[in-house]
Amino acid sequence: MSSTAKKKGFGATIWDYLTTVDHKKIAILYLLAGTLFFVIGGIEAMLIRIQLAKPDNDFVSAGLFNEIITMHGTTMIFLAAMPLLFAFMNAVVPLQIGARDVAFPFLNSLGFWLFFWGGIFLNLSWFLGGAPDAGWTSYASLSLASAGHGIDFYAVGLQIAGAGTLISGINFIVTIVNMRAPGMTFMRMPLMTWTTFIASALILFAFPPLTIGLFFLIFDRMFGSNFFDHTMGGNTIIWEHLFWIFGHPEVYILVLPAFGIYSEIIPVFARKRLFGYSSMVFATILIGFLGFMVWAHHMFTVGLGATANAIFAIATMAIAVPTGMKVFNWLCTMWGGSIKVTTPMLYALGFIPSFVAGGVTGVMQAAAPVDYQLHDSYFIVAHFHYVIVGGIVLALLAATHFYWPIMFNRMLNETLGKITFVFFFIGFHLTFFIQHFLGLMGMPRRVFTYLPNQGLDTFNLISTVGAFFMAIGVILLVINVIITSIKGQPCGRDPWGDGRTLEWAIPQPIPFYNFKQTPLVRGLDTYWIEKMEGNKEGMSYAEPISDIHMPNNSFIPFVMVIGLFVAGFGALYNQDADKPWSLVALIVGLAITFGAMIVRSLKDDLGYHIHKEDLLNDKGGNE
Amino acid sequence: MNLKSKFTPQSWPEHPELSTAEGKNKVVGFWIFLGGETVLFATLFATFLALKNKGPSGMEFTTQNLFELPLAFIMTMLLLTSSLTSVYAMYHMKNYNFKGMQAWLAITVLLGLGFLGLEIYEFTHYVHEGFTFSQSAFGSSFYTLVGTHGLHVVIGLAWIVLLMVRNAGRGLNLYNAPKYFIASLYWHFIDVVWVFIFTVVYLMGVIK
Amino acid sequence: MSHDVHVEARSEEEYKYNRRKASQAMRNQVTVFAIMIFLTFVAFATVQAGFSAFLVVPLILLFAGVQVALQLYYFMHLSEKGTGIMQFFMYSGMIVAFTMILAFVTIIWW
Amino acid sequence: MMKGLKKWRLFALLTALIVFLSGCGKNYLSTLTPAGEVGREQHNLLLLATAIMTLVILVVVVIYVLAIVKFRRKKVGENVIPKQVEGSTTLEVLWTVIPIILLLILAVPTVALTYKFADTKAMDAKDADGKAKAVTVNVTAKLYWWQFEYPNEGIVTSQELVVPTGEKVYFNLKSGDVKHSFWIPTIGGKMDTNVENINKFYLEFDKESKDLETGVFYGKCAELCGPSHALMDFKVKTLSKADFNNWVSEMKASKNHVASGDLEKQGEDIFKTSCITCHAVSGDGKGTGIAPNLATFGDRNRVAGVLDHNKKEIKKWINDPQSVKPGNTMPQPEKINNGKKFSDQELDALAAYLMGLSVEK
Ligand code: HEA
Ligand code: HEA
Ligand code: CUA
Ligand SMILES: [Cu+2]
């Protein structure tokens, strides 16, 4: 446990990662797992596009196609985009606020393993009799009718992963509320921290409805309840509401941290303070708040009545205002600055017009009568990929380049990075721009094929070609990562030269205890202030060097999750008469989980201290 | 922090649950968790309200002919009182009176067990009458709402008992004080939810 | 997280004062409890008495609201200083809860 | 509401642009070629929205390009530290107020049209005989086909909706199994068919479909409903009021249909033994709800909504419906023909018989 532990064996490294509670290592775990799922989701996307490349194609069958789109949507949203954002939130936020770690390191690890094994659980459905096939929205009439275990995998897998997300969300909130360094008032927090905070609050309130909805689904399918069975008094519209009360805030859970990432990148490479900081904060909160008032815009055609539709239409449109504030603030940050187009900045620049284009189509859909035409057509697919790929995926790619030095003390290759951008960006617009017109021309979404000569052929082909461009982009990025890990040189502190916030001030490689002394925050963009005042150390300190208290590593989170994983299988197969072992699995699994919890609460885990002398000797990082 | 450091009532801090960084995190974190729980229960209430009295055509069960107020009243009294007793327990915790705290917690647990017993009695009674979880959408939503609350009671009881047993030999310290404190928060929250259950489910249920 | 708290022993004077304050507060709690019992009793009684639903429903919902506020602010100590963040999250949760329940009783038909 | 706005000229221009961009799609399928009042109003609102959004994008892009061009580091100088501006209240107000105004311009017609399209009061208007005055169609969506019942006229058809032009047609929408959604892109926006309630809305049809390339408008199921969701198409035939009335009486008379010719007779016999339990061949009545009513089968445009309408495809369908529409509920021939496939000759006979089922000849 000392900071001088050198060169570990492979096994020891694995064990280290299985038991780690260090936010920086958990960030790396999130990055790896998220990338894995992103590639899986991306391959599924490619299969979709190949199938739709020409009319009457039989590359995949109808049933399989539905499984693919369901898994594509579910994987991308829950298992790729969110964890990748969590990776950067974990890596950056504690450093930005000058904290030693998150508030509950143990729960941080638990959250990760829940997400990871939940994702594995969901994806195992491919091998165990078929994936879910009712769309990522899993509307109840169809998801109750769907045969096989696909939907059960969806419900149980998301339940496990969702619990992880909820835990991580609470963890971030407490971290940000309680662990800020002295001087870091709320209105001095960097925007990445602010957006993490608000997104976590959205998680807190959005995930419970999903949890309950999934329980209803599980109960209906496995334990004989009747929430959605209309012959028994149930009502499928309840599922739709629950799903979207979760689902709409979910898209802001994704996009707010992405906004945060851009709000960090743009000031650095414009070498200028973020314009309108307080209005950015205000807009973030407002978007979060409004995000809960608009869910029914996904249900305009359900027949909720004119009044409900009108109210939700207006509420939805209102979100354009705070989002617009953000866009114009970014533009004004660039205005009058000194813009250097590095790879992260390139992504940020690509983001602005792309996201605005996606956002305004959202507002078009918000006009309920127009949405009667657009709903469930490819126009919707175009809209949400514009905001998701143009907003979130570009942010993730930008952050990968931007924060790589913080996570790995290396710089990704800039030239290759720019080439990646060109492929990905062109591919993105090629794929999705044309889908607006496919939708308007009468192509519904979630169709595994379409008839020839209905005017849809060429556009679909173009869209598919675009997807291949994106794939090339992603592959280039992977190559870049591999090259960098083999040949990259340590890059040291503040490699971009214009870092403004605390995470750039910390020496590289970052010691496992983060800050040797808690920093003193003297204003917004602390590091910039110190630099401007000629402080060579980059930080002022709030306290003298003294002992640091650290939490112990723990294997318990992993065990707890494995227990749930096993229990999940038990619950899932419980309905099959021919699988008597399922009950055993359920009980054993739960026993493992509860056993681990009891061990955890009976054993006093007080952590350990790094002593002052060791700290003084420690010149740099812990590698 | 040192487990062994001994306190006297004088040196025991006024807010023991907040006087360590871990304690602060726990308390704030737990409150935030309760914010989430609020939404979780709201979901169940909303579903119950939407599915109340809905069932297969010709269903005989309604809130009016099912629920009995006297039982609900007794359950309410038990739970409300247990809320007060846990306030007493926290009062003693802040006074560094370990025995007093444990004693009041024990009373709390007994009251909770009483509540639980009545609830089990109520459920079995309904099941005997034929009103089951899978009998109708109404049944599903009723048992899920009230049952989830019941599950919270079970967890709360188990939690408090575990704390009492675990710390019986070691007394109060700054490591376990926050744990006691949030367990009592949890218990109050269970009571808060029950207030809405007896109002929305039982009282509003029997109104003609 | 990094440091132990330094707990300073209070002076006898201070200790006594705090003790008095605490027991005074405890007496308040008992009063609050009495109010809650009273509200519960009235709620059950009005329903039992069979007044019109239009009168009773708002009344008992109001009583429930008051009881919950009492629990939160007194039993759970939300009235103390430094609870701003907790209140923020509780209220946000309640807003979401309210919106959801409103929606479920208005736009989910039979 | 939006009457007399000169701006429509501009929109015409924009339409032209969109037409140019998209080729507009096909006039029997595309929402960009509306052929009814509802669709047209939705299209107009779409254009209004597009115009506003284009404006927004333009403004953003202009500022954006200027910023990038003017403030590149190469131009500004490598070591310049720009002024660290905090913000500007004037600007904040500006970009709050202007979007709100733009949104209001969109919101007013949005709300008005939302209420207008939901107005189905006319459905309840009854004439002296207690029959509804307006043409009403009860739509039942089933895995993967559509039943259209006309309660006033007492007739039923499926897969091909027949409606009169020039008046409001009202719909009661319901699903028979899982949720679907009823969408005729050219005519107007969609409405879900739920499992637990009946949705009501109306559409108007301006144009007679016989002038179209395909002779019918295309309708779609727009809610994922299982493997063959993509194939759950239906067709819409619009007739003048007179032709429609004519069609209605022919439908009523279809119960008297007799097969002519040996082959058809043979087909009829097979049909009577294997198929009649599910398929009705008379347009009179309410329909079985199990399988499409085939009274107008000979007049159809497609087989099972997707195949070309000829004998070869009919045979293909009867011989192996699952391969055409995976997961549909029509049994494979073995199930209804004593475990055997139909012989080619029997299939010919069935095809001939089915082609003969017509009310429009
Ligand atoms: C990151 C994800 C993300 C984001 C940020 C958004 C943002 C928005 N979305 Fe989107 N949406 C999705 C993801 C997202 N959406 C997904 C995944 C679905 C489909 C789910 C499914 O069915 O599978 C969907 C579906 C969806 C629908 C339902 C369509 C349907 O199925 O019928 C609607 C309808 O109102 C909608 C609206 C909006 C609006 C108004 C915004 C707004 O927040 C956009 C605001 C931004 C701007 C407007 C641009 C910037 C503003 C300015 C420059 C100021 C000036 C602007 C004006 C005056 C207009 N979205
Ligand atoms: C975060 C969310 C997210 C992301 C990033 C994406 C990304 C992409 N999506 Fe997805 N999509 C959804 C969320 C997302 N999507 C959702 C929610 C739905 C709705 C599902 C439903 O209807 O239920 C949907 C539906 C959807 C459809 C409509 C399906 C239908 O309705 O029938 C289509 C069709 O074109 C599509 C395409 C794409 C493409 C081409 C990408 C591309 O951007 C993907 C780019 C990535 C890659 C191309 C990966 C490349 C990697 C490789 C090729 C492997 C290389 C390997 C190594 C080097 C080891 N998506
Ligand atoms: Cu029916 Cu899709
Ligand atoms: Cu939404």
GROMACS .gro file of N, CA and C in nm, chain B residues 46-131:
model
  258
  669ALA      N    1  -4.854   0.675  -0.768
  669ALA     CA    2  -4.917   0.714  -0.894
  669ALA      C    3  -4.978   0.591  -0.961
  670THR      N    4  -4.902   0.483  -0.964
  670THR     CA    5  -4.953   0.363  -1.027
  670THR      C    6  -5.075   0.309  -0.952
  671PHE      N    7  -5.066   0.314  -0.820
  671PHE     CA    8  -5.180   0.267  -0.743
  671PHE      C    9  -5.304   0.349  -0.775
  672LEU      N   10  -5.287   0.481  -0.780
  672LEU     CA   11  -5.403   0.565  -0.809
  672LEU      C   12  -5.460   0.536  -0.947
  673ALA      N   13  -5.370   0.506  -1.042
  673ALA     CA   14  -5.419   0.479  -1.177
  673ALA      C   15  -5.489   0.344  -1.185
  674LEU      N   16  -5.449   0.252  -1.103
  674LEU     CA   17  -5.503   0.115  -1.116
  674LEU      C   18  -5.600   0.079  -1.005
  675LYS      N   19  -5.625   0.172  -0.917
  675LYS     CA   20  -5.716   0.145  -0.804
  675LYS      C   21  -5.850   0.092  -0.855
  676ASN      N   22  -5.893  -0.015  -0.797
  676ASN     CA   23  -6.023  -0.076  -0.830
  676ASN      C   24  -6.035  -0.124  -0.974
  677LYS      N   25  -5.924  -0.136  -1.043
  677LYS     CA   26  -5.930  -0.187  -1.180
  677LYS      C   27  -5.900  -0.337  -1.178
  678GLY      N   28  -5.981  -0.410  -1.250
  678GLY     CA   29  -5.956  -0.553  -1.254
  678GLY      C   30  -6.029  -0.617  -1.370
  679PRO      N   31  -6.027  -0.749  -1.375
  679PRO     CA   32  -6.100  -0.817  -1.482
  679PRO      C   33  -6.249  -0.784  -1.467
  680SER      N   34  -6.322  -0.790  -1.576
  680SER     CA   35  -6.462  -0.749  -1.568
  680SER      C   36  -6.533  -0.836  -1.465
  681GLY      N   37  -6.614  -0.770  -1.384
  681GLY     CA   38  -6.688  -0.842  -1.281
  681GLY      C   39  -6.612  -0.861  -1.153
  682MET      N   40  -6.501  -0.789  -1.137
  682MET     CA   41  -6.425  -0.805  -1.014
  682MET      C   42  -6.505  -0.749  -0.895
  683GLU      N   43  -6.504  -0.823  -0.786
  683GLU     CA   44  -6.586  -0.782  -0.672
  683GLU      C   45  -6.511  -0.693  -0.573
  684PHE      N   46  -6.376  -0.697  -0.580
  684PHE     CA   47  -6.301  -0.627  -0.477
  684PHE      C   48  -6.287  -0.479  -0.508
  685THR      N   49  -6.317  -0.398  -0.409
  685THR     CA   50  -6.290  -0.255  -0.422
  685THR      C   51  -6.230  -0.210  -0.290
  686THR      N   52  -6.170  -0.092  -0.297
  686THR     CA   53  -6.114  -0.039  -0.173
  686THR      C   54  -6.222  -0.028  -0.067
  687GLN      N   55  -6.346   0.002  -0.111
  687GLN     CA   56  -6.453   0.024  -0.014
  687GLN      C   57  -6.488  -0.103   0.063
  688ASN      N   58  -6.497  -0.215  -0.008
  688ASN     CA   59  -6.539  -0.332   0.067
  688ASN      C   60  -6.424  -0.415   0.121
  689LEU      N   61  -6.301  -0.368   0.096
  689LEU     CA   62  -6.186  -0.446   0.140
  689LEU      C   63  -6.126  -0.392   0.270
  690PHE      N   64  -6.104  -0.260   0.271
  690PHE     CA   65  -6.024  -0.204   0.378
  690PHE      C   66  -6.104  -0.186   0.506
  691GLU      N   67  -6.033  -0.203   0.617
  691GLU     CA   68  -6.096  -0.179   0.746
  691GLU      C   69  -6.016  -0.074   0.821
  692LEU      N   70  -6.085   0.032   0.862
  692LEU     CA   71  -6.014   0.144   0.922
  692LEU      C   72  -5.953   0.114   1.059
  693PRO      N   73  -6.023   0.040   1.146
  693PRO     CA   74  -5.964   0.019   1.279
  693PRO      C   75  -5.824  -0.039   1.272
  694LEU      N   76  -5.805  -0.137   1.185
  694LEU     CA   77  -5.673  -0.198   1.173
  694LEU      C   78  -5.571  -0.095   1.128
  695ALA      N   79  -5.608  -0.020   1.023
  695ALA     CA   80  -5.516   0.082   0.973
  695ALA      C   81  -5.483   0.183   1.083
  696PHE      N   82  -5.584   0.213   1.166
  696PHE     CA   83  -5.562   0.310   1.272
  696PHE      C   84  -5.459   0.259   1.373
  697ILE      N   85  -5.475   0.133   1.411
  697ILE     CA   86  -5.381   0.078   1.508
  697ILE      C   87  -5.240   0.075   1.448
  698MET      N   88  -5.232   0.032   1.324
  698MET     CA   89  -5.099   0.028   1.260
  698MET      C   90  -5.037   0.166   1.260
  699THR      N   91  -5.119   0.266   1.227
  699THR     CA   92  -5.068   0.403   1.223
  699THR      C   93  -5.014   0.445   1.359
  700MET      N   94  -5.091   0.414   1.461
  700MET     CA   95  -5.048   0.454   1.595
  700MET      C   96  -4.915   0.389   1.631
  701LEU      N   97  -4.903   0.260   1.601
  701LEU     CA   98  -4.778   0.191   1.632
  701LEU      C   99  -4.660   0.259   1.564
  702LEU      N  100  -4.679   0.286   1.435
  702LEU     CA  101  -4.566   0.339   1.361
  702LEU      C  102  -4.533   0.482   1.404
  703LEU      N  103  -4.638   0.561   1.428
  703LEU     CA  104  -4.614   0.698   1.473
  703LEU      C  105  -4.539   0.698   1.605
  704THR      N  106  -4.582   0.613   1.695
  704THR     CA  107  -4.515   0.608   1.825
  704THR      C  108  -4.370   0.565   1.809
  705SER      N  109  -4.349   0.470   1.721
  705SER     CA  110  -4.211   0.424   1.704
  705SER      C  111  -4.123   0.537   1.650
  706SER      N  112  -4.185   0.628   1.577
  706SER     CA  113  -4.110   0.743   1.530
  706SER      C  114  -4.064   0.827   1.649
  707LEU      N  115  -4.155   0.847   1.742
  707LEU     CA  116  -4.118   0.925   1.861
  707LEU      C  117  -4.010   0.855   1.941
  708THR      N  118  -4.023   0.723   1.956
  708THR     CA  119  -3.922   0.653   2.038
  708THR      C  120  -3.785   0.663   1.973
  709SER      N  121  -3.781   0.666   1.841
  709SER     CA  122  -3.648   0.677   1.781
  709SER      C  123  -3.595   0.819   1.796
  710VAL      N  124  -3.686   0.916   1.808
  710VAL     CA  125  -3.639   1.051   1.841
  710VAL      C  126  -3.573   1.049   1.979
  711TYR      N  127  -3.637   0.979   2.072
  711TYR     CA  128  -3.577   0.966   2.205
  711TYR      C  129  -3.439   0.902   2.197
  712ALA      N  130  -3.428   0.800   2.115
  712ALA     CA  131  -3.299   0.732   2.103
  712ALA      C  132  -3.192   0.830   2.056
  713MET      N  133  -3.227   0.912   1.959
  713MET     CA  134  -3.128   1.008   1.909
  713MET      C  135  -3.096   1.114   2.014
  714TYR      N  136  -3.197   1.148   2.092
  714TYR     CA  137  -3.175   1.243   2.200
  714TYR      C  138  -3.067   1.189   2.295
  715HIS      N  139  -3.079   1.061   2.325
  715HIS     CA  140  -2.979   1.003   2.414
  715HIS      C  141  -2.845   0.986   2.346
  716MET      N  142  -2.849   0.962   2.218
  716MET     CA  143  -2.722   0.952   2.149
  716MET      C  144  -2.646   1.083   2.163
  717LYS      N  145  -2.717   1.193   2.143
  717LYS     CA  146  -2.648   1.322   2.150
  717LYS      C  147  -2.602   1.353   2.292
  718ASN      N  148  -2.667   1.289   2.389
  718ASN     CA  149  -2.623   1.307   2.528
  718ASN      C  150  -2.516   1.207   2.568
  719TYR      N  151  -2.470   1.131   2.475
  719TYR     CA  152  -2.370   1.028   2.501
  719TYR      C  153  -2.421   0.929   2.605
  720ASN      N  154  -2.547   0.893   2.594
  720ASN     CA  155  -2.605   0.795   2.685
  720ASN      C  156  -2.635   0.669   2.605
  721PHE      N  157  -2.537   0.583   2.597
  721PHE     CA  158  -2.548   0.467   2.509
  721PHE      C  159  -2.661   0.375   2.549
  722LYS      N  160  -2.669   0.348   2.679
  722LYS     CA  161  -2.772   0.255   2.726
  722LYS      C  162  -2.911   0.306   2.691
  723GLY      N  163  -2.929   0.437   2.722
  723GLY     CA  164  -3.060   0.496   2.693
  723GLY      C  165  -3.094   0.481   2.546
  724MET      N  166  -2.998   0.507   2.463
  724MET     CA  167  -3.022   0.498   2.320
  724MET      C  168  -3.062   0.357   2.280
  725GLN      N  169  -2.983   0.260   2.328
  725GLN     CA  170  -3.013   0.122   2.291
  725GLN      C  171  -3.153   0.083   2.340
  726ALA      N  172  -3.188   0.127   2.459
  726ALA     CA  173  -3.318   0.090   2.514
  726ALA      C  174  -3.431   0.146   2.428
  727TRP      N  175  -3.420   0.274   2.395
  727TRP     CA  176  -3.527   0.333   2.313
  727TRP      C  177  -3.532   0.269   2.174
  728LEU      N  178  -3.416   0.234   2.123
  728LEU     CA  179  -3.417   0.166   1.994
  728LEU      C  180  -3.488   0.032   2.005
  729ALA      N  181  -3.463  -0.036   2.117
  729ALA     CA  182  -3.529  -0.165   2.135
  729ALA      C  183  -3.680  -0.148   2.133
  730ILE      N  184  -3.727  -0.043   2.200
  730ILE     CA  185  -3.873  -0.018   2.198
  730ILE      C  186  -3.919   0.010   2.056
  731THR      N  187  -3.840   0.089   1.987
  731THR     CA  188  -3.875   0.118   1.847
  731THR      C  189  -3.891  -0.011   1.768
  732VAL      N  190  -3.795  -0.100   1.787
  732VAL     CA  191  -3.800  -0.226   1.713
  732VAL      C  192  -3.925  -0.304   1.748
  733LEU      N  193  -3.958  -0.306   1.878
  733LEU     CA  194  -4.079  -0.380   1.917
  733LEU      C  195  -4.203  -0.323   1.850
  734LEU      N  196  -4.214  -0.191   1.853
  734LEU     CA  197  -4.330  -0.129   1.788
  734LEU      C  198  -4.332  -0.162   1.639
  735GLY      N  199  -4.215  -0.156   1.579
  735GLY     CA  200  -4.206  -0.189   1.436
  735GLY      C  201  -4.251  -0.331   1.409
  736LEU      N  202  -4.208  -0.421   1.498
  736LEU     CA  203  -4.248  -0.561   1.480
  736LEU      C  204  -4.401  -0.574   1.491
  737GLY      N  205  -4.457  -0.499   1.586
  737GLY     CA  206  -4.603  -0.502   1.599
  737GLY      C  207  -4.670  -0.460   1.469
  738PHE      N  208  -4.621  -0.350   1.414
  738PHE     CA  209  -4.675  -0.302   1.288
  738PHE      C  210  -4.666  -0.409   1.181
  739LEU      N  211  -4.549  -0.468   1.173
  739LEU     CA  212  -4.524  -0.568   1.070
  739LEU      C  213  -4.620  -0.686   1.086
  740GLY      N  214  -4.637  -0.728   1.211
  740GLY     CA  215  -4.726  -0.839   1.237
  740GLY      C  216  -4.867  -0.809   1.186
  741LEU      N  217  -4.916  -0.690   1.218
  741LEU     CA  218  -5.050  -0.654   1.172
  741LEU      C  219  -5.059  -0.651   1.020
  742GLU      N  220  -4.953  -0.602   0.960
  742GLU     CA  221  -4.956  -0.597   0.814
  742GLU      C  222  -4.962  -0.737   0.755
  743ILE      N  223  -4.883  -0.827   0.812
  743ILE     CA  224  -4.886  -0.964   0.762
  743ILE      C  225  -5.025  -1.023   0.782
  744TYR      N  226  -5.081  -0.994   0.899
  744TYR     CA  227  -5.216  -1.042   0.925
  744TYR      C  228  -5.313  -0.990   0.818
  745GLU      N  229  -5.301  -0.861   0.790
  745GLU     CA  230  -5.391  -0.799   0.692
  745GLU      C  231  -5.377  -0.866   0.556
  746PHE      N  232  -5.252  -0.884   0.514
  746PHE     CA  233  -5.230  -0.943   0.381
  746PHE      C  234  -5.287  -1.085   0.373
  747THR      N  235  -5.257  -1.166   0.476
  747THR     CA  236  -5.307  -1.303   0.469
  747THR      C  237  -5.459  -1.304   0.467
  748HIS      N  238  -5.517  -1.212   0.542
  748HIS     CA  239  -5.662  -1.202   0.545
  748HIS      C  240  -5.716  -1.177   0.404
  749TYR      N  241  -5.659  -1.080   0.335
  749TYR     CA  242  -5.705  -1.049   0.199
  749TYR      C  243  -5.686  -1.168   0.107
  750VAL      N  244  -5.569  -1.232   0.120
  750VAL     CA  245  -5.542  -1.345   0.031
  750VAL      C  246  -5.646  -1.454   0.052
  751HIS      N  247  -5.684  -1.472   0.179
  751HIS     CA  248  -5.788  -1.571   0.207
  751HIS      C  249  -5.918  -1.537   0.139
  752GLU      N  250  -5.947  -1.407   0.136
  752GLU     CA  251  -6.072  -1.366   0.072
  752GLU      C  252  -6.063  -1.377  -0.079
  753GLY      N  253  -5.943  -1.399  -0.131
  753GLY     CA  254  -5.929  -1.416  -0.275
  753GLY      C  255  -5.868  -1.295  -0.344
  754PHE      N  256  -5.836  -1.194  -0.266
  754PHE     CA  257  -5.776  -1.073  -0.324
  754PHE      C  258  -5.625  -1.090  -0.321
   0.00000   0.00000   0.00000
